[in-house]
Structure formats: structure tokens, C-alpha cells
Amino acid sequence: MSLADMILTPQGLRYRGRLYPCSIGRTGVTRTKREGDKATPAGILHVTGLWYRPDRLAPPAPWARPIGPGDLWCDAPGHPAYNHHARAPLAASHERLRRADPLYDVILTTDWNWPDAVPGWGSAIFLHQWRRPRFGTEGCIAFARHDLIRIAAHAVLGTRIVIPEGLADQP
């Protein structure tokens, strides 16, 4: 492991010599991630994209993609676009990336169950803004806005996110 890796610890996410408080899935870390289990998957993930709301903030990095009104993420296990970016209209179950709240103003996408998604193994494992400190997510890793923007400014495609299996044994 190196300083360039993001490493989840019981105290937060360690990245580039700093420790960032974060929230994880409501049910903790799991080795057996499934759609809707509200758990963060153990393993080594990689950053695959950076999205931001151009109407709310400047791009956090030069490679960031703007989130538009029609940007979605498909979470329907039986759909061909499962766990992929999609565009409206989409009849299948999905998350809107352009939300009324600020949670997805900045999103780092990961390669959890991507690009060849296995139906039911979980979708939309992102790094995004938290609702409040230590408030559990649906499986994502969430941060204070200023910390997330700092993380996004330094991350690059392929940055490793290490979620130790040992955390799955933590209460």
C-alpha cells in the first residue's frame, strides 16, 4: 500500500497522509455484498469516475464530468444497464445523480461490480457527501463536503480504495 491509496480504517479513510472522518454502510462492511443490503463491500476498489454539479460548484479536478438533469445510475439487477451510468428516461429502477439535496454534488464512482455487473451483487458504490457525521449509507463511503472535495481534487482514475476484510468483523 502507498500514500496514493485510500485505506478505510475504523477511525476513517486514510489518504495522502491525512485521516478523513467518514460514514460507511448502515450494516457495516461485508465480504458478501448484495443489492440492498446497506453494506460497504470489503476488497480493493478503484476510482472509475468523478462527477460534479456544475450549478453548485466548480470542477474539483480537471477530469471531472458535469452531472446533468438526465444523468442516472441504474440499480435494477435485471436491466442491461445495471450498475452503469444511464440517461433519462429510464423505466428501470435507478438513482438520479442530480439530486435536490447535496449528497451527490461530488461523486467518485468505483469499479465495485463494474464494468461486467453480476445481477444482485450491488450497485452504485460511490464516495459522496454525507448527511451528517457517522450517519450510515446504503453502502457508499461518505464524507464532509470540504473533505470530499479535497479527496476528489487529488484522486485520479484508478486510485485504489482499500476496504480491509477485517473491518467486516467489526461491530
PDB file of C-alpha atoms in Angstrom, residues 2-24 108 127-130 132-134 140-155 159-162 167:
ATOM      1  CA  SER A   2       1.107   3.553  -0.628  1.00  0.00           C
ATOM      2  CA  LEU A   3       0.141   7.132   0.227  1.00  0.00           C
ATOM      3  CA  ALA A   4      -1.716   7.170  -3.097  1.00  0.00           C
ATOM      4  CA  ASP A   5      -4.140   4.504  -1.780  1.00  0.00           C
ATOM      5  CA  MET A   6      -7.314   5.347   0.096  1.00  0.00           C
ATOM      6  CA  ILE A   7      -7.462   2.996   3.076  1.00  0.00           C
ATOM      7  CA  LEU A   8     -10.591   2.567   5.176  1.00  0.00           C
ATOM      8  CA  THR A   9      -9.817   2.205   8.891  1.00  0.00           C
ATOM      9  CA  PRO A  10     -12.083   2.095  11.967  1.00  0.00           C
ATOM     10  CA  GLN A  11     -11.192   5.789  12.500  1.00  0.00           C
ATOM     11  CA  GLY A  12     -11.904   6.962   8.934  1.00  0.00           C
ATOM     12  CA  LEU A  13     -10.357   6.977   5.471  1.00  0.00           C
ATOM     13  CA  ARG A  14      -6.575   7.450   5.344  1.00  0.00           C
ATOM     14  CA  TYR A  15      -5.431   9.148   2.144  1.00  0.00           C
ATOM     15  CA  ARG A  16      -2.276  11.068   1.254  1.00  0.00           C
ATOM     16  CA  GLY A  17      -1.145  11.263   4.881  1.00  0.00           C
ATOM     17  CA  ARG A  18      -4.469  12.533   6.249  1.00  0.00           C
ATOM     18  CA  LEU A  19      -7.323  10.845   8.063  1.00  0.00           C
ATOM     19  CA  TYR A  20     -10.802  11.809   6.877  1.00  0.00           C
ATOM     20  CA  PRO A  21     -13.821  11.025   9.054  1.00  0.00           C
ATOM     21  CA  CYS A  22     -16.355   9.091   7.008  1.00  0.00           C
ATOM     22  CA  SER A  23     -19.582   7.133   7.101  1.00  0.00           C
ATOM     23  CA  ILE A  24     -19.964   3.647   5.650  1.00  0.00           C
ATOM     24  CA  LEU A 108     -16.322   9.421  -7.142  1.00  0.00           C
ATOM     25  CA  LEU A 127     -17.710   8.185  -2.485  1.00  0.00           C
ATOM     26  CA  HIS A 128     -20.047  11.120  -1.844  1.00  0.00           C
ATOM     27  CA  GLN A 129     -21.086  13.739   0.705  1.00  0.00           C
ATOM     28  CA  TRP A 130     -22.584  12.567   3.981  1.00  0.00           C
ATOM     29  CA  ARG A 132     -24.178  14.118   8.829  1.00  0.00           C
ATOM     30  CA  PRO A 133     -21.224  12.541  10.656  1.00  0.00           C
ATOM     31  CA  ARG A 134     -21.460   8.765  11.140  1.00  0.00           C
ATOM     32  CA  CYS A 140     -21.189   4.016  -0.099  1.00  0.00           C
ATOM     33  CA  ILE A 141     -18.436   5.853   1.754  1.00  0.00           C
ATOM     34  CA  ALA A 142     -19.489   9.398   2.646  1.00  0.00           C
ATOM     35  CA  PHE A 143     -17.605  12.477   3.856  1.00  0.00           C
ATOM     36  CA  ALA A 144     -17.989  16.076   4.925  1.00  0.00           C
ATOM     37  CA  ARG A 145     -18.263  18.249   1.810  1.00  0.00           C
ATOM     38  CA  HIS A 146     -14.905  20.017   2.236  1.00  0.00           C
ATOM     39  CA  ASP A 147     -13.120  16.692   2.806  1.00  0.00           C
ATOM     40  CA  LEU A 148     -14.770  15.079  -0.227  1.00  0.00           C
ATOM     41  CA  ILE A 149     -13.747  17.999  -2.448  1.00  0.00           C
ATOM     42  CA  ARG A 150     -10.157  17.713  -1.184  1.00  0.00           C
ATOM     43  CA  ILE A 151     -10.143  13.952  -1.805  1.00  0.00           C
ATOM     44  CA  ALA A 152     -11.608  14.433  -5.295  1.00  0.00           C
ATOM     45  CA  ALA A 153      -9.008  17.083  -6.132  1.00  0.00           C
ATOM     46  CA  HIS A 154      -6.206  14.569  -5.516  1.00  0.00           C
ATOM     47  CA  ALA A 155      -7.766  11.345  -6.804  1.00  0.00           C
ATOM     48  CA  THR A 159      -6.855   5.332  -7.364  1.00  0.00           C
ATOM     49  CA  ARG A 160      -7.158   2.303  -5.088  1.00  0.00           C
ATOM     50  CA  ILE A 161      -9.724   2.221  -2.283  1.00  0.00           C
ATOM     51  CA  VAL A 162      -8.721  -0.478   0.196  1.00  0.00           C
ATOM     52  CA  LEU A 167     -13.435  -4.461   9.039  1.00  0.00           C
TER      53      LEU A 167
END
